[in-house]
Amino acid sequence: MNILVIGGGGREHAVVKALKKSKGVEKIYALPGNGGIAADAECFPVKATDLDGIADFTKSHRVDFAVVTPDDPLVLGCVDKLEALGIPCFGPRANAAIIEGSKVFSKDLMKKYGIPTAASETFDNADEAIAYLKTGSFPAVIKADGLALGKGVVIAQNFEEAEAAVREIMCDKVFGASGNKILVEEFLTGPEVSVLSFTDGKTVAPMISSMDHKRALDHDEGLNTGGMGTVAPNPYFTEEIARECMDKIFLPTVHAMNAEGRTFKGCLYFGLMLTPKGPKVIEYNCRFGDPETQVVLPLLEGDLLEIMQAVRAGTLTKDMVKFKKGAACCVVLASEGYPKKYESGFEITLPQTREDEYIYAAGAKKEGEKLLSAGGRVLGAVKTAESLQEAVNGAYALAEKIHFKNAYMRKDIGKRALAALK
Ligand code: AMP
Ligand code: GLY
């Protein structure tokens, strides 16, 4: 079979590498892919949001199955468009991808179906939101309704910060139409857990849990980023909590989407906070997480293509989705300065990898035979091992062998998870 993977980050590289191991895969195309993915798939310069370009590509190349990985093409209806052309896809249709595409939609869904989440109010008028915040308590959480490149959440410590955030989002429109509405949400506390799950709208098969490290600097300081590293499993996500989440969050969400006529098929990502009052949903994503996928898929024992086809066909069973016993760690190598200004275009030298080591390319491009840095997050160094400690040590040992000018990494990925194990 010829498989098309849409997207071009570290997550897509992990998807491509896992699909390469699946039975029956002949060729993998990636649109646009990147310079590192090019070692594992044929890449073509078509943007993930260029739905017409993607459709044209499928007319000139035989594509038997497409995996739509990033949020924006899913929300724009890439799956609807390709399936109309007769190409079976992995990923939700637009009417289900809205679970990530609109935070107002997902909050209303949770309220209507009693799914635990932070209390919140919705506003479509900046003055009303500001008047409400004046009487509220802090910190308060302000969220733009639509997609905002992962930057649409502000934790305001006081009224002044809150007012500035509301004005930027709703009046200055820093995220465009995504800021036409906002949520003002109760501030929750507790460890965060990411749970990616496969679902065909009937069965929910959670993948191994993981922990993201979103801040740029050690000790969770500095600006929010797309993610500086991950570990799996997440030690806070015990079997007891997993059962509670299945009963109170995972199944109710899938059933709620069915009841709304928006059956979700694909990877449903639950961003959870384990609060003193129990697990609550912080966010839903309609796709694999990045960089969670980079630690989850190397531990998958099942056949990824078989699972994805079963999700599409509505024949998913839990025993297809099995994970190895051990643990994994991903350390992201970024360009110094990210997520603010940084330089790139520097040559990358990569070491040989062993079977339990993976290097996933995110912001990397090919120039002749050379691989050059070409983005904020450049690569992810991943190690799988029997224990989390070995995985963390191994990921750092691998990361130290990757070289490019101005490479930056956090030094404490996995530290909190290791402390929680003790
Ligand atoms: P999101 O983009 O929705 O993942 O939010 C980014 C980050 O903001 C989350 O990973 C949390 O750390 C934090 N966050 C979001 N909502 C809340 C909340 N209600 N209370 C506390 N922190 C939150
Ligand atoms: N790592 C968080 C996300 O993919 O949204």
GROMACS .gro file of C-alpha atoms and ligand atoms in nm:
model
  450
    1MET     CA    1   0.000   0.000   0.000
    2ASN     CA    2   0.103   0.359  -0.060
    3ILE     CA    3   0.051   0.576   0.245
    4LEU     CA    4   0.032   0.955   0.256
    5VAL     CA    5   0.124   1.133   0.580
    6ILE     CA    6   0.028   1.499   0.602
    7GLY     CA    7   0.245   1.724   0.818
    8GLY     CA    8   0.610   1.795   0.869
    9GLY     CA    9   0.720   1.789   1.233
   10GLY     CA   10   0.881   1.551   1.481
   11ARG     CA   11   0.543   1.391   1.545
   12GLU     CA   12   0.500   1.313   1.175
   13HIS     CA   13   0.850   1.165   1.165
   14ALA     CA   14   0.750   0.932   1.450
   15VAL     CA   15   0.430   0.837   1.263
   16VAL     CA   16   0.626   0.769   0.944
   17LYS     CA   17   0.883   0.554   1.125
   18ALA     CA   18   0.612   0.351   1.296
   19LEU     CA   19   0.421   0.304   0.968
   20LYS     CA   20   0.740   0.181   0.801
   21LYS     CA   21   0.726  -0.118   1.036
   22SER     CA   22   0.363  -0.197   0.948
   23LYS     CA   23   0.272  -0.492   0.731
   24GLY     CA   24   0.188  -0.416   0.370
   25VAL     CA   25   0.339  -0.069   0.350
   26GLU     CA   26   0.525  -0.018   0.022
   27LYS     CA   27   0.574   0.353  -0.006
   28ILE     CA   28   0.523   0.649   0.226
   29TYR     CA   29   0.474   1.002   0.095
   30ALA     CA   30   0.492   1.302   0.326
   31LEU     CA   31   0.345   1.647   0.253
   32PRO     CA   32   0.549   1.851   0.318
   33GLY     CA   33   0.763   1.630   0.547
   34ASN     CA   34   1.105   1.775   0.629
   35GLY     CA   35   1.473   1.717   0.563
   36GLY     CA   36   1.496   1.440   0.824
   37ILE     CA   37   1.168   1.270   0.729
   38ALA     CA   38   1.311   1.254   0.375
   39ALA     CA   39   1.529   0.962   0.493
   40ASP     CA   40   1.212   0.759   0.559
   41ALA     CA   41   0.951   0.894   0.318
   42GLU     CA   42   0.927   1.072  -0.018
   43CYS     CA   43   0.860   1.436   0.066
   44PHE     CA   44   0.690   1.690  -0.159
   45PRO     CA   45   0.660   2.064  -0.091
   46VAL     CA   46   0.283   2.085  -0.042
   47LYS     CA   47   0.174   2.265   0.274
   48ALA     CA   48  -0.043   2.073   0.522
   49THR     CA   49  -0.306   2.349   0.499
   50ASP     CA   50  -0.313   2.350   0.117
   51LEU     CA   51  -0.611   2.117   0.082
   52ASP     CA   52  -0.638   2.171  -0.295
   53GLY     CA   53  -0.268   2.095  -0.336
   54ILE     CA   54  -0.307   1.778  -0.128
   55ALA     CA   55  -0.609   1.669  -0.333
   56ASP     CA   56  -0.414   1.731  -0.656
   57PHE     CA   57  -0.124   1.526  -0.523
   58THR     CA   58  -0.353   1.229  -0.468
   59LYS     CA   59  -0.471   1.255  -0.830
   60SER     CA   60  -0.116   1.227  -0.964
   61HIS     CA   61   0.011   0.966  -0.714
   62ARG     CA   62  -0.156   0.644  -0.608
   63VAL     CA   63  -0.252   0.689  -0.242
   64ASP     CA   64  -0.426   0.397  -0.072
   65PHE     CA   65  -0.454   0.548   0.275
   66ALA     CA   66  -0.392   0.896   0.417
   67VAL     CA   67  -0.297   0.997   0.770
   68VAL     CA   68  -0.390   1.357   0.845
   69THR     CA   69  -0.178   1.448   1.146
   70PRO     CA   70  -0.183   1.826   1.230
   71ASP     CA   71  -0.473   2.021   1.378
   72ASP     CA   72  -0.527   2.283   1.109
   73PRO     CA   73  -0.592   2.054   0.808
   74LEU     CA   74  -0.820   1.841   1.027
   75VAL     CA   75  -1.020   2.145   1.138
   76LEU     CA   76  -1.027   2.272   0.777
   77GLY     CA   77  -1.181   1.943   0.657
   78CYS     CA   78  -0.890   1.762   0.493
   79VAL     CA   79  -1.036   1.422   0.580
   80ASP     CA   80  -1.377   1.517   0.435
   81LYS     CA   81  -1.207   1.633   0.116
   82LEU     CA   82  -0.987   1.324   0.068
   83GLU     CA   83  -1.265   1.079   0.153
   84ALA     CA   84  -1.487   1.250  -0.103
   85LEU     CA   85  -1.216   1.157  -0.353
   86GLY     CA   86  -1.238   0.796  -0.237
   87ILE     CA   87  -0.923   0.792  -0.025
   88PRO     CA   88  -0.968   0.632   0.318
   89CYS     CA   89  -0.815   0.844   0.595
   90PHE     CA   90  -0.705   0.830   0.955
   91GLY     CA   91  -0.830   1.139   1.136
   92PRO     CA   92  -1.161   1.300   1.232
   93ARG     CA   93  -1.384   1.484   0.991
   94ALA     CA   94  -1.419   1.860   1.040
   95ASN     CA   95  -1.744   1.824   1.233
   96ALA     CA   96  -1.558   1.618   1.498
   97ALA     CA   97  -1.222   1.802   1.480
   98ILE     CA   98  -1.413   2.099   1.624
   99ILE     CA   99  -1.347   1.939   1.963
  100GLU     CA  100  -1.003   2.103   1.931
  101GLY     CA  101  -1.096   2.375   1.682
  102SER     CA  102  -1.334   2.550   1.922
  103LYS     CA  103  -1.271   2.562   2.296
  104VAL     CA  104  -1.620   2.709   2.338
  105PHE     CA  105  -1.764   2.403   2.162
  106SER     CA  106  -1.567   2.160   2.378
  107LYS     CA  107  -1.650   2.346   2.700
  108ASP     CA  108  -2.021   2.342   2.614
  109LEU     CA  109  -1.997   1.971   2.533
  110MET     CA  110  -1.837   1.896   2.869
  111LYS     CA  111  -2.095   2.103   3.054
  112LYS     CA  112  -2.387   1.941   2.870
  113TYR     CA  113  -2.263   1.585   2.931
  114GLY     CA  114  -2.121   1.628   3.283
  115ILE     CA  115  -1.757   1.569   3.191
  116PRO     CA  116  -1.529   1.712   3.461
  117THR     CA  117  -1.350   2.032   3.357
  118ALA     CA  118  -1.265   2.377   3.493
  119ALA     CA  119  -1.563   2.608   3.554
  120SER     CA  120  -1.576   2.884   3.294
  121GLU     CA  121  -1.767   3.166   3.131
  122THR     CA  122  -1.776   3.244   2.758
  123PHE     CA  123  -1.759   3.598   2.616
  124ASP     CA  124  -1.791   3.746   2.269
  125ASN     CA  125  -1.748   4.103   2.393
  126ALA     CA  126  -1.423   4.237   2.542
  127ASP     CA  127  -1.587   4.492   2.778
  128GLU     CA  128  -1.814   4.228   2.928
  129ALA     CA  129  -1.519   3.992   2.978
  130ILE     CA  130  -1.319   4.268   3.147
  131ALA     CA  131  -1.611   4.365   3.372
  132TYR     CA  132  -1.643   4.001   3.475
  133LEU     CA  133  -1.268   3.969   3.544
  134LYS     CA  134  -1.279   4.280   3.767
  135THR     CA  135  -1.486   4.094   4.023
  136GLY     CA  136  -1.306   3.760   3.983
  137SER     CA  137  -1.018   3.587   4.159
  138PHE     CA  138  -0.664   3.532   4.031
  139PRO     CA  139  -0.483   3.358   3.876
  140ALA     CA  140  -0.746   3.337   3.601
  141VAL     CA  141  -0.712   3.148   3.276
  142ILE     CA  142  -0.804   3.318   2.948
  143LYS     CA  143  -0.839   3.107   2.636
  144ALA     CA  144  -0.897   3.210   2.276
  145ASP     CA  145  -1.176   3.001   2.126
  146GLY     CA  146  -1.002   2.885   1.808
  147LEU     CA  147  -0.664   2.746   1.704
  148ALA     CA  148  -0.375   2.972   1.799
  149LEU     CA  149  -0.057   2.771   1.732
  150GLY     CA  150  -0.064   2.651   2.092
  151LYS     CA  151  -0.035   3.009   2.222
  152GLY     CA  152  -0.397   3.094   2.288
  153VAL     CA  153  -0.391   3.032   2.666
  154VAL     CA  154  -0.291   3.305   2.911
  155ILE     CA  155  -0.264   3.252   3.285
  156ALA     CA  156  -0.322   3.599   3.424
  157GLN     CA  157  -0.184   3.658   3.773
  158ASN     CA  158  -0.381   3.978   3.829
  159PHE     CA  159  -0.648   4.198   3.674
  160GLU     CA  160  -0.402   4.408   3.471
  161GLU     CA  161  -0.258   4.100   3.299
  162ALA     CA  162  -0.606   3.966   3.236
  163GLU     CA  163  -0.728   4.291   3.083
  164ALA     CA  164  -0.421   4.310   2.856
  165ALA     CA  165  -0.476   3.950   2.742
  166VAL     CA  166  -0.844   4.010   2.664
  167ARG     CA  167  -0.760   4.321   2.462
  168GLU     CA  168  -0.484   4.147   2.267
  169ILE     CA  169  -0.700   3.849   2.184
  170MET     CA  170  -1.037   4.019   2.125
  171CYS     CA  171  -0.950   4.372   2.009
  172ASP     CA  172  -0.601   4.346   1.854
  173LYS     CA  173  -0.694   4.001   1.718
  174VAL     CA  174  -0.343   3.860   1.764
  175PHE     CA  175  -0.487   3.518   1.675
  176GLY     CA  176  -0.726   3.650   1.411
  177ALA     CA  177  -1.081   3.517   1.417
  178SER     CA  178  -0.975   3.258   1.678
  179GLY     CA  179  -1.017   3.541   1.927
  180ASN     CA  180  -1.376   3.637   1.839
  181LYS     CA  181  -1.481   3.450   2.152
  182ILE     CA  182  -1.289   3.372   2.471
  183LEU     CA  183  -1.329   3.154   2.776
  184VAL     CA  184  -1.243   3.279   3.122
  185GLU     CA  185  -1.166   2.972   3.321
  186GLU     CA  186  -1.106   2.871   3.681
  187PHE     CA  187  -0.735   2.810   3.755
  188LEU     CA  188  -0.675   2.445   3.840
  189THR     CA  189  -0.373   2.285   4.004
  190GLY     CA  190  -0.222   1.938   3.997
  191PRO     CA  191   0.002   1.722   3.781
  192GLU     CA  192  -0.074   1.725   3.408
  193VAL     CA  193  -0.110   1.407   3.205
  194SER     CA  194  -0.143   1.358   2.830
  195VAL     CA  195  -0.343   1.057   2.717
  196LEU     CA  196  -0.361   0.991   2.344
  197SER     CA  197  -0.625   0.739   2.250
  198PHE     CA  198  -0.738   0.560   1.939
  199THR     CA  199  -1.112   0.562   1.890
  200ASP     CA  200  -1.344   0.453   1.612
  201GLY     CA  201  -1.643   0.616   1.784
  202LYS     CA  202  -1.728   0.297   1.974
  203THR     CA  203  -1.413   0.156   2.133
  204VAL     CA  204  -1.166   0.381   2.313
  205ALA     CA  205  -0.816   0.236   2.330
  206PRO     CA  206  -0.590   0.467   2.530
  207MET     CA  207  -0.221   0.465   2.449
  208ILE     CA  208   0.047   0.470   2.714
  209SER     CA  209   0.022   0.794   2.916
  210SER     CA  210   0.284   1.066   2.886
  211MET     CA  211   0.409   1.391   3.039
  212ASP     CA  212   0.496   1.697   2.833
  213HIS     CA  213   0.741   1.970   2.939
  214LYS     CA  214   0.598   2.285   2.783
  215ARG     CA  215   0.814   2.562   2.927
  216ALA     CA  216   1.136   2.669   2.757
  217LEU     CA  217   1.363   2.661   3.064
  218ASP     CA  218   1.455   2.415   3.338
  219HIS     CA  219   1.227   2.390   3.646
  220ASP     CA  220   0.927   2.477   3.426
  221GLU     CA  221   1.032   2.838   3.389
  222GLY     CA  222   1.033   3.066   3.085
  223LEU     CA  223   0.787   3.090   2.802
  224ASN     CA  224   0.546   2.823   2.683
  225THR     CA  225   0.675   2.629   2.383
  226GLY     CA  226   0.539   2.357   2.158
  227GLY     CA  227   0.701   2.110   2.404
  228MET     CA  228   1.067   2.065   2.504
  229GLY     CA  229   1.050   1.697   2.592
  230THR     CA  230   0.831   1.411   2.707
  231VAL     CA  231   0.836   1.091   2.905
  232ALA     CA  232   0.608   0.788   2.897
  233PRO     CA  233   0.450   0.644   3.098
  234ASN     CA  234   0.339   0.928   3.326
  235PRO     CA  235   0.384   0.800   3.684
  236TYR     CA  236   0.091   1.008   3.814
  237PHE     CA  237  -0.148   0.822   3.584
  238THR     CA  238  -0.200   0.513   3.801
  239GLU     CA  239  -0.426   0.224   3.703
  240GLU     CA  240  -0.691   0.353   3.941
  241ILE     CA  241  -0.686   0.700   3.786
  242ALA     CA  242  -0.689   0.543   3.439
  243ARG     CA  243  -1.011   0.356   3.526
  244GLU     CA  244  -1.169   0.670   3.666
  245CYS     CA  245  -1.077   0.864   3.352
  246MET     CA  246  -1.216   0.592   3.126
  247ASP     CA  247  -1.552   0.599   3.312
  248LYS     CA  248  -1.586   0.973   3.371
  249ILE     CA  249  -1.401   1.128   3.077
  250PHE     CA  250  -1.293   0.906   2.786
  251LEU     CA  251  -1.610   0.707   2.717
  252PRO     CA  252  -1.847   0.994   2.802
  253THR     CA  253  -1.662   1.218   2.554
  254VAL     CA  254  -1.688   0.966   2.270
  255HIS     CA  255  -2.055   0.900   2.350
  256ALA     CA  256  -2.126   1.274   2.371
  257MET     CA  257  -1.973   1.328   2.027
  258ASN     CA  258  -2.192   1.048   1.888
  259ALA     CA  259  -2.501   1.199   2.051
  260GLU     CA  260  -2.419   1.531   1.884
  261GLY     CA  261  -2.393   1.362   1.544
  262ARG     CA  262  -2.018   1.424   1.538
  263THR     CA  263  -1.868   1.076   1.566
  264PHE     CA  264  -1.496   1.107   1.631
  265LYS     CA  265  -1.264   0.864   1.453
  266GLY     CA  266  -0.890   0.907   1.490
  267CYS     CA  267  -0.657   0.999   1.774
  268LEU     CA  268  -0.837   1.181   2.051
  269TYR     CA  269  -0.592   1.350   2.287
  270PHE     CA  270  -0.701   1.414   2.645
  271GLY     CA  271  -0.502   1.686   2.821
  272LEU     CA  272  -0.582   1.618   3.186
  273MET     CA  273  -0.507   1.779   3.518
  274LEU     CA  274  -0.518   1.556   3.826
  275THR     CA  275  -0.670   1.807   4.067
  276PRO     CA  276  -0.741   1.751   4.438
  277LYS     CA  277  -1.106   1.710   4.326
  278GLY     CA  278  -1.022   1.442   4.069
  279PRO     CA  279  -0.909   1.436   3.707
  280LYS     CA  280  -1.038   1.721   3.489
  281VAL     CA  281  -1.007   1.796   3.120
  282ILE     CA  282  -0.777   2.092   3.043
  283GLU     CA  283  -0.802   2.049   2.668
  284TYR     CA  284  -0.895   1.809   2.391
  285ASN     CA  285  -0.686   1.774   2.079
  286CYS     CA  286  -0.819   1.606   1.768
  287ARG     CA  287  -0.479   1.453   1.682
  288PHE     CA  288  -0.156   1.303   1.807
  289GLY     CA  289   0.038   1.529   2.046
  290ASP     CA  290   0.379   1.667   1.969
  291PRO     CA  291   0.620   1.567   2.130
  292GLU     CA  292   0.405   1.302   2.306
  293THR     CA  293   0.387   1.087   1.992
  294GLN     CA  294   0.767   1.065   1.988
  295VAL     CA  295   0.763   0.868   2.318
  296VAL     CA  296   0.435   0.681   2.268
  297LEU     CA  297   0.477   0.523   1.924
  298PRO     CA  298   0.822   0.369   1.989
  299LEU     CA  299   0.658   0.172   2.272
  300LEU     CA  300   0.363   0.053   2.058
  301GLU     CA  301   0.361  -0.321   2.003
  302GLY     CA  302   0.064  -0.335   1.765
  303ASP     CA  303   0.076  -0.262   1.393
  304LEU     CA  304   0.005   0.111   1.346
  305LEU     CA  305  -0.144   0.083   0.998
  306GLU     CA  306  -0.370  -0.203   1.105
  307ILE     CA  307  -0.492   0.007   1.400
  308MET     CA  308  -0.548   0.313   1.180
  309GLN     CA  309  -0.744   0.110   0.925
  310ALA     CA  310  -0.955  -0.042   1.203
  311VAL     CA  311  -1.028   0.306   1.340
  312ARG     CA  312  -1.152   0.409   0.998
  313ALA     CA  313  -1.353   0.091   0.945
  314GLY     CA  314  -1.509   0.099   1.292
  315THR     CA  315  -1.354  -0.237   1.386
  316LEU     CA  316  -1.104  -0.124   1.650
  317THR     CA  317  -1.045  -0.365   1.938
  318LYS     CA  318  -0.847  -0.294   2.252
  319ASP     CA  319  -0.610  -0.585   2.203
  320MET     CA  320  -0.477  -0.425   1.882
  321VAL     CA  321  -0.333  -0.144   2.094
  322LYS     CA  322  -0.063  -0.292   2.315
  323PHE     CA  323   0.246  -0.133   2.460
  324LYS     CA  324   0.586  -0.260   2.564
  325LYS     CA  325   0.650  -0.278   2.935
  326GLY     CA  326   0.926  -0.016   2.951
  327ALA     CA  327   0.953   0.361   2.930
  328ALA     CA  328   1.064   0.625   2.684
  329CYS     CA  329   1.208   0.975   2.701
  330CYS     CA  330   1.231   1.243   2.431
  331VAL     CA  331   1.468   1.538   2.470
  332VAL     CA  332   1.404   1.817   2.219
  333LEU     CA  333   1.702   1.998   2.070
  334ALA     CA  334   1.595   2.352   1.984
  335SER     CA  335   1.765   2.656   1.837
  336GLU     CA  336   1.889   2.881   2.120
  337GLY     CA  337   1.637   3.161   2.172
  338TYR     CA  338   1.326   2.957   2.080
  339PRO     CA  339   1.031   3.027   2.124
  340LYS     CA  340   1.144   3.386   2.062
  341LYS     CA  341   1.398   3.494   1.799
  342TYR     CA  342   1.658   3.238   1.697
  343GLU     CA  343   1.903   3.171   1.416
  344SER     CA  344   1.895   2.860   1.202
  345GLY     CA  345   2.053   2.719   0.888
  346PHE     CA  346   2.337   2.543   1.074
  347GLU     CA  347   2.469   2.203   0.969
  348ILE     CA  348   2.352   1.912   1.183
  349THR     CA  349   2.568   1.607   1.246
  350LEU     CA  350   2.388   1.296   1.363
  351PRO     CA  351   2.527   0.986   1.535
  352GLN     CA  352   2.439   0.627   1.442
  353THR     CA  353   2.136   0.507   1.636
  354ARG     CA  354   2.075   0.170   1.799
  355GLU     CA  355   1.748  -0.016   1.779
  356ASP     CA  356   1.618   0.148   2.097
  357GLU     CA  357   1.722   0.500   1.993
  358TYR     CA  358   1.535   0.733   1.759
  359ILE     CA  359   1.611   1.076   1.619
  360TYR     CA  360   1.302   1.252   1.491
  361ALA     CA  361   1.345   1.562   1.278
  362ALA     CA  362   1.118   1.864   1.327
  363GLY     CA  363   1.279   2.185   1.199
  364ALA     CA  364   1.540   2.041   0.963
  365LYS     CA  365   1.595   2.079   0.590
  366LYS     CA  366   1.814   1.908   0.334
  367GLU     CA  367   2.064   2.108   0.130
  368GLY     CA  368   2.249   1.874  -0.102
  369GLU     CA  369   2.375   1.599   0.126
  370LYS     CA  370   2.373   1.824   0.432
  371LEU     CA  371   2.103   1.845   0.696
  372LEU     CA  372   2.052   2.199   0.826
  373SER     CA  373   1.856   2.337   1.120
  374ALA     CA  374   1.544   2.513   0.993
  375GLY     CA  375   1.318   2.592   1.285
  376GLY     CA  376   1.275   2.649   1.657
  377ARG     CA  377   1.247   2.288   1.756
  378VAL     CA  378   1.502   2.106   1.543
  379LEU     CA  379   1.516   1.741   1.653
  380GLY     CA  380   1.397   1.503   1.922
  381ALA     CA  381   1.634   1.245   2.072
  382VAL     CA  382   1.439   0.944   2.199
  383LYS     CA  383   1.543   0.638   2.395
  384THR     CA  384   1.329   0.344   2.503
  385ALA     CA  385   1.442   0.131   2.797
  386GLU     CA  386   1.314  -0.096   3.070
  387SER     CA  387   1.307   0.184   3.328
  388LEU     CA  388   1.234   0.554   3.308
  389GLN     CA  389   1.576   0.635   3.460
  390GLU     CA  390   1.754   0.443   3.183
  391ALA     CA  391   1.535   0.605   2.918
  392VAL     CA  392   1.613   0.955   3.050
  393ASN     CA  393   1.987   0.885   3.074
  394GLY     CA  394   1.987   0.730   2.727
  395ALA     CA  395   1.794   1.016   2.565
  396TYR     CA  396   2.042   1.268   2.708
  397ALA     CA  397   2.341   1.054   2.602
  398LEU     CA  398   2.198   1.045   2.248
  399ALA     CA  399   2.118   1.418   2.249
  400GLU     CA  400   2.479   1.496   2.349
  401LYS     CA  401   2.599   1.320   2.033
  402ILE     CA  402   2.390   1.545   1.805
  403HIS     CA  403   2.566   1.864   1.702
  404PHE     CA  404   2.467   2.194   1.545
  405LYS     CA  405   2.562   2.550   1.630
  406ASN     CA  406   2.334   2.710   1.893
  407ALA     CA  407   2.167   2.380   1.995
  408TYR     CA  408   1.971   2.420   2.319
  409MET     CA  409   1.797   2.162   2.535
  410ARG     CA  410   1.638   2.154   2.877
  411LYS     CA  411   1.846   1.955   3.125
  412ASP     CA  412   1.561   1.834   3.344
  413ILE     CA  413   1.328   1.636   3.116
  414GLY     CA  414   1.190   1.348   3.321
  415LYS     CA  415   1.312   1.485   3.654
  416ARG     CA  416   0.967   1.541   3.797
  417ALA     CA  417   0.844   1.202   3.675
  418LEU     CA  418   1.144   1.030   3.833
  419ALA     CA  419   1.083   1.213   4.162
  420ALA     CA  420   0.718   1.100   4.154
  421LEU     CA  421   0.828   0.737   4.118
  422LYS     CA  422   1.028   0.757   4.442
  423AMP     P1  423  -0.362   2.436   2.642
  423AMP     O1  424  -0.308   2.513   2.526
  423AMP     O2  425  -0.509   2.434   2.654
  423AMP     O3  426  -0.294   2.302   2.655
  423AMP     O4  427  -0.310   2.511   2.772
  423AMP     C1  428  -0.172   2.532   2.790
  423AMP     C2  429  -0.137   2.511   2.932
  423AMP     O5  430  -0.203   2.605   3.015
  423AMP     C3  431  -0.180   2.376   2.989
  423AMP     O6  432  -0.091   2.273   2.959
  423AMP     C4  433  -0.186   2.406   3.136
  423AMP     O7  434  -0.056   2.398   3.193
  423AMP     C5  435  -0.231   2.549   3.141
  423AMP     N1  436  -0.375   2.556   3.167
  423AMP     C6  437  -0.476   2.551   3.077
  423AMP     N2  438  -0.596   2.558   3.140
  423AMP     C7  439  -0.570   2.568   3.271
  423AMP     C8  440  -0.651   2.581   3.390
  423AMP     N3  441  -0.784   2.586   3.382
  423AMP     N4  442  -0.589   2.588   3.508
  423AMP     C9  443  -0.453   2.585   3.517
  423AMP     N5  444  -0.372   2.575   3.412
  423AMP    C10  445  -0.428   2.567   3.289
  424GLY     N1  446   0.213   1.860   2.334
  424GLY     C1  447   0.089   1.927   2.333
  424GLY     C2  448   0.018   1.925   2.204
  424GLY     O1  449   0.051   1.851   2.113
  424GLY     O2  450  -0.078   2.000   2.190
   0.00000   0.00000   0.00000
